[in-house]
């Protein structure tokens, strides 16, 4: 039986961990045994061609990327969009302009961003304020569009972008309008999704060099109240001493009420 040579299973382990899979879960997706995954990762066994193809397909990479010759790639320096986890934590990795950016996928950020595969693993301690982060890529970095904003429909862009030739990956960073504009101004995202209070609010001027603003939809702002509560305006809220649960400071939805 043909064998695929590999010095060790480090790349397989890193690719599996980057996707948040256990050995048993990867084995189930690939249709192999957990013992086979463990043996390859520990370096005790070289995978057969069938097993190598199945593992690569399950992880969304090529056999060459997973088991090809050569050492693991050196870490790249990336600007973190938010405070990252410690060494070994997962990040989405993308290029914006002429630099790499890293979007943490740990804890609550992973739940908000989604369950896409990581682009890299943190390879060193967290930097100081404004510092860059060493990240070890998981396979070759893919062209990725990074968008910040609060609209939960933004991930719907992933499918049409993937159908382009060549295809583009998509990463969404959930945040309010103010934070999205800050990230765009800092060159950490390609686009910022914002709510505008009017058509002349100076959104373009907040980004160095200006920006092109594309409008998608408009709607009326309202209040969601408990059943039986008589509220026809903010005056009723003040008279009844009601408490408002609102967006974070800097969000345009909050600015409208403030």
Short mmCIF file of C-alpha atoms in Angstrom, two decimals:
data_model
loop_
_atom_site.label_atom_id
_atom_site.label_comp_id
_atom_site.label_asym_id
_atom_site.label_seq_id
_atom_site.Cartn_x
_atom_site.Cartn_y
_atom_site.Cartn_z
CA UNK A 1 0.00 0.00 0.00
CA UNK A 2 1.29 3.47 -0.87
CA UNK A 3 2.54 5.52 2.05
CA UNK A 4 2.77 9.29 2.47
CA UNK A 5 6.03 10.15 4.23
CA UNK A 6 5.99 12.62 7.09
CA UNK A 7 8.57 13.31 9.78
CA UNK A 8 5.95 13.80 12.47
CA UNK A 9 2.28 14.64 12.93
CA UNK A 10 2.74 18.17 14.22
CA UNK A 11 1.00 19.77 11.26
CA UNK A 12 -1.91 17.37 11.57
CA UNK A 13 -2.27 18.17 15.28
CA UNK A 14 -2.07 21.93 14.70
CA UNK A 15 -4.60 21.79 11.85
CA UNK A 16 -6.97 19.72 14.00
CA UNK A 17 -6.63 22.04 17.00
CA UNK A 18 -7.07 25.11 14.81
CA UNK A 19 -10.48 23.78 13.83
CA UNK A 20 -11.41 22.99 17.43
CA UNK A 21 -11.69 19.23 16.85
CA UNK A 22 -10.76 16.38 19.16
CA UNK A 23 -9.00 13.33 17.74
CA UNK A 24 -12.29 11.40 17.98
CA UNK A 25 -14.21 14.13 16.15
CA UNK A 26 -11.67 14.35 13.35
CA UNK A 27 -11.67 10.58 13.02
CA UNK A 28 -15.46 10.58 12.72
CA UNK A 29 -15.49 13.25 10.01
CA UNK A 30 -12.67 11.56 8.07
CA UNK A 31 -14.06 8.04 8.43
CA UNK A 32 -10.96 6.63 10.12
CA UNK A 33 -10.25 5.38 13.64
CA UNK A 34 -9.17 7.60 16.51
CA UNK A 35 -6.17 5.30 16.94
CA UNK A 36 -5.09 6.10 13.39
CA UNK A 37 -5.24 9.85 14.07
CA UNK A 38 -3.35 9.42 17.33
CA UNK A 39 -0.66 7.27 15.71
CA UNK A 40 -0.04 9.81 12.96
CA UNK A 41 0.06 12.78 15.34
CA UNK A 42 2.48 11.04 17.68
CA UNK A 43 4.78 10.10 14.80
CA UNK A 44 4.39 6.37 15.43
CA UNK A 45 2.86 5.71 12.02
CA UNK A 46 2.82 7.16 8.52
CA UNK A 47 -0.69 7.39 7.06
CA UNK A 48 -1.72 5.35 4.07
CA UNK A 49 -2.69 7.33 0.99
CA UNK A 50 -6.38 6.69 1.73
CA UNK A 51 -6.07 7.95 5.31
CA UNK A 52 -4.00 10.98 4.26
CA UNK A 53 -6.60 11.98 1.66
CA UNK A 54 -9.45 11.49 4.14
CA UNK A 55 -7.76 13.60 6.84
CA UNK A 56 -6.86 16.38 4.42
CA UNK A 57 -10.42 16.47 3.04
CA UNK A 58 -11.90 16.59 6.54
CA UNK A 59 -9.65 19.52 7.49
CA UNK A 60 -10.19 21.44 4.25
CA UNK A 61 -6.54 21.39 3.16
CA UNK A 62 -4.47 19.55 0.59
CA UNK A 63 -2.38 16.48 1.32
CA UNK A 64 0.72 18.51 0.45
CA UNK A 65 -0.17 21.17 3.03
CA UNK A 66 -0.77 18.53 5.68
CA UNK A 67 1.97 15.98 5.00
CA UNK A 68 4.27 17.54 2.41
CA UNK A 69 8.01 17.90 2.92
CA UNK A 70 9.45 20.85 4.78
CA UNK A 71 9.29 22.33 8.24
CA UNK A 72 6.41 24.24 9.75
CA UNK A 73 6.26 27.81 8.54
CA UNK A 74 7.80 30.52 10.66
CA UNK A 75 5.42 32.75 12.65
CA UNK A 76 4.29 36.00 11.05
CA UNK A 77 3.71 39.24 12.94
CA UNK A 78 0.06 40.25 13.00
CA UNK A 79 -1.79 43.21 14.48
CA UNK A 80 -4.45 41.87 16.88
CA UNK A 81 -7.94 43.33 16.48
CA UNK A 82 -8.64 42.61 20.18
CA UNK A 83 -6.78 41.14 23.15
CA UNK A 84 -5.72 37.62 22.11
CA UNK A 85 -5.44 34.48 24.17
CA UNK A 86 -2.16 32.96 25.25
CA UNK A 87 0.25 30.87 23.16
CA UNK A 88 -1.58 28.16 21.22
CA UNK A 89 -4.90 30.03 21.10
CA UNK A 90 -6.77 30.19 17.80
CA UNK A 91 -7.07 33.27 15.59
CA UNK A 92 -8.48 34.12 12.19
CA UNK A 93 -5.58 35.42 10.09
CA UNK A 94 -5.99 37.82 7.16
CA UNK A 95 -4.11 40.50 5.27
CA UNK A 96 -5.42 44.08 5.26
CA UNK A 97 -3.26 46.32 3.13
CA UNK A 98 0.35 45.34 3.59
CA UNK A 99 0.09 43.69 7.01
CA UNK A 100 -1.45 40.70 8.75
CA UNK A 101 -4.29 41.10 11.23
CA UNK A 102 -5.34 38.51 13.83
CA UNK A 103 -8.92 38.15 15.09
CA UNK A 104 -9.13 36.13 18.34
CA UNK A 105 -11.36 33.05 18.29
CA UNK A 106 -11.24 32.24 22.00
CA UNK A 107 -13.99 32.31 24.63
CA UNK A 108 -16.87 34.68 23.86
CA UNK A 109 -15.22 35.91 20.67
CA UNK A 110 -15.34 32.43 19.16
CA UNK A 111 -19.08 32.23 19.83
CA UNK A 112 -19.69 35.64 18.24
CA UNK A 113 -17.44 35.25 15.19
CA UNK A 114 -18.62 31.72 14.37
CA UNK A 115 -17.16 28.30 13.87
CA UNK A 116 -14.94 28.77 10.83
CA UNK A 117 -11.47 27.21 10.84
CA UNK A 118 -8.68 29.23 12.37
CA UNK A 119 -6.01 30.71 10.15
CA UNK A 120 -3.26 30.41 12.75
CA UNK A 121 -2.20 29.75 16.32
CA UNK A 122 -0.67 32.34 18.64
CA UNK A 123 3.04 31.55 18.87
CA UNK A 124 4.10 33.91 21.64
CA UNK A 125 2.93 36.00 24.59
CA UNK A 126 0.42 38.81 24.10
CA UNK A 127 2.09 42.10 23.09
CA UNK A 128 1.88 45.41 24.86
CA UNK A 129 -0.44 48.20 23.77
CA UNK A 130 -0.28 48.59 20.00
CA UNK A 131 2.18 45.71 19.63
CA UNK A 132 2.20 42.95 17.07
CA UNK A 133 1.50 39.31 17.79
CA UNK A 134 3.51 36.31 16.49
CA UNK A 135 1.11 33.90 14.77
CA UNK A 136 2.01 30.54 13.21
CA UNK A 137 -0.15 30.12 10.07
CA UNK A 138 -2.14 26.94 9.58
CA UNK A 139 -1.42 26.34 5.92
CA UNK A 140 -0.96 29.12 3.38
CA UNK A 141 -2.95 32.28 4.25
CA UNK A 142 -5.97 32.66 1.96
CA UNK A 143 -7.30 35.96 0.55
CA UNK A 144 -9.87 37.05 3.12
CA UNK A 145 -12.35 39.92 3.33
CA UNK A 146 -12.65 41.23 6.91
CA UNK A 147 -15.77 43.20 7.86
CA UNK A 148 -16.61 44.72 11.26
CA UNK A 149 -20.15 45.63 12.29
CA UNK A 150 -23.19 44.58 14.29
CA UNK A 151 -25.44 43.23 11.52
CA UNK A 152 -25.85 39.45 12.08
CA UNK A 153 -26.64 39.07 8.37
CA UNK A 154 -23.08 40.00 7.37
CA UNK A 155 -21.89 36.34 7.35
CA UNK A 156 -24.31 35.75 4.46
CA UNK A 157 -21.59 37.34 2.31
CA UNK A 158 -19.44 34.24 2.81
CA UNK A 159 -21.24 32.12 0.20
CA UNK A 160 -21.14 34.55 -2.78
CA UNK A 161 -17.52 35.46 -2.02
CA UNK A 162 -16.56 31.78 -2.01
CA UNK A 163 -18.06 31.39 -5.51
CA UNK A 164 -15.81 34.03 -7.06
CA UNK A 165 -12.91 32.98 -9.27
CA UNK A 166 -10.54 33.03 -7.49
CA UNK A 167 -12.58 32.52 -4.30
CA UNK A 168 -12.38 34.82 -1.29
CA UNK A 169 -12.75 33.83 2.34
CA UNK A 170 -14.80 35.98 4.73
CA UNK A 171 -14.36 36.92 8.38
CA UNK A 172 -16.86 38.96 10.43
CA UNK A 173 -15.89 40.87 13.58
CA UNK A 174 -19.11 41.69 15.53
CA UNK A 175 -19.07 45.14 17.15
CA UNK A 176 -20.94 48.44 17.26
CA UNK A 177 -20.70 51.23 14.70
CA UNK A 178 -18.16 53.25 16.68
CA UNK A 179 -15.78 50.31 17.09
CA UNK A 180 -16.23 49.28 13.46
CA UNK A 181 -15.22 52.77 12.30
CA UNK A 182 -12.23 52.77 14.67
CA UNK A 183 -11.01 49.46 13.24
CA UNK A 184 -11.47 50.72 9.69
CA UNK A 185 -9.59 53.94 10.50
CA UNK A 186 -6.76 51.87 12.02
CA UNK A 187 -6.55 49.73 8.88
CA UNK A 188 -7.54 46.52 10.69
CA UNK A 189 -10.62 45.67 8.58
CA UNK A 190 -11.55 46.10 4.94
CA UNK A 191 -15.05 47.43 5.59
CA UNK A 192 -17.11 48.78 8.49
CA UNK A 193 -20.85 48.20 8.74
CA UNK A 194 -22.45 51.20 10.47
CA UNK A 195 -25.84 52.69 11.31
CA UNK A 196 -26.01 56.31 10.20
CA UNK A 197 -28.27 58.78 11.97
CA UNK A 198 -28.53 60.94 8.83
CA UNK A 199 -27.04 61.21 5.36
CA UNK A 200 -24.50 63.87 6.35
CA UNK A 201 -22.96 62.45 9.52
CA UNK A 202 -19.35 62.55 8.27
CA UNK A 203 -18.77 58.79 8.31
CA UNK A 204 -16.33 59.04 5.39
CA UNK A 205 -14.22 61.64 7.18
CA UNK A 206 -13.49 59.33 10.12
CA UNK A 207 -11.30 57.10 7.93
CA UNK A 208 -7.95 58.51 6.76
CA UNK A 209 -8.15 59.16 3.03
CA UNK A 210 -11.93 58.97 3.10
CA UNK A 211 -14.19 56.05 2.32
CA UNK A 212 -16.87 54.99 -0.10
CA UNK A 213 -20.25 54.63 1.64
CA UNK A 214 -22.71 52.08 0.26
CA UNK A 215 -26.29 52.13 1.57
CA UNK A 216 -28.19 48.85 1.98
CA UNK A 217 -31.41 49.62 3.85
CA UNK A 218 -33.23 52.12 6.04
CA UNK A 219 -35.70 51.57 8.86
CA UNK A 220 -37.51 53.37 11.65
CA UNK A 221 -36.14 53.21 15.19
CA UNK A 222 -38.52 52.01 17.87
CA UNK A 223 -38.74 50.67 21.41
CA UNK A 224 -39.46 47.10 22.43
CA UNK A 225 -41.47 47.18 25.69
CA UNK A 226 -42.96 44.68 28.08
CA UNK A 227 -46.60 43.68 27.31
CA UNK A 228 -49.08 45.98 29.04
CA UNK A 229 -46.64 48.89 29.31
CA UNK A 230 -48.14 52.10 27.88
CA UNK A 231 -45.23 53.77 26.08
CA UNK A 232 -45.82 56.02 23.11
CA UNK A 233 -42.62 58.00 23.32
CA UNK A 234 -39.57 58.83 25.43
CA UNK A 235 -41.70 61.16 27.56
CA UNK A 236 -43.65 58.15 28.85
CA UNK A 237 -40.36 56.40 29.63
CA UNK A 238 -39.22 59.35 31.76
CA UNK A 239 -42.56 59.80 33.57
CA UNK A 240 -42.84 56.12 34.49
CA UNK A 241 -39.20 55.79 35.51
CA UNK A 242 -38.63 52.89 33.14
CA UNK A 243 -35.17 51.47 32.63
CA UNK A 244 -33.85 51.15 29.08
CA UNK A 245 -31.61 48.29 27.98
CA UNK A 246 -29.59 49.66 25.08
CA UNK A 247 -26.51 49.13 22.94
CA UNK A 248 -22.96 49.89 24.06
CA UNK A 249 -21.62 53.49 24.01
CA UNK A 250 -20.63 54.48 20.48
CA UNK A 251 -23.38 52.45 18.78
CA UNK A 252 -25.59 54.56 16.54
CA UNK A 253 -28.71 52.85 17.90
CA UNK A 254 -27.78 54.27 21.30
CA UNK A 255 -26.95 57.70 19.88
CA UNK A 256 -30.48 57.99 18.52
CA UNK A 257 -31.94 57.65 22.02
CA UNK A 258 -29.22 59.57 23.84
#
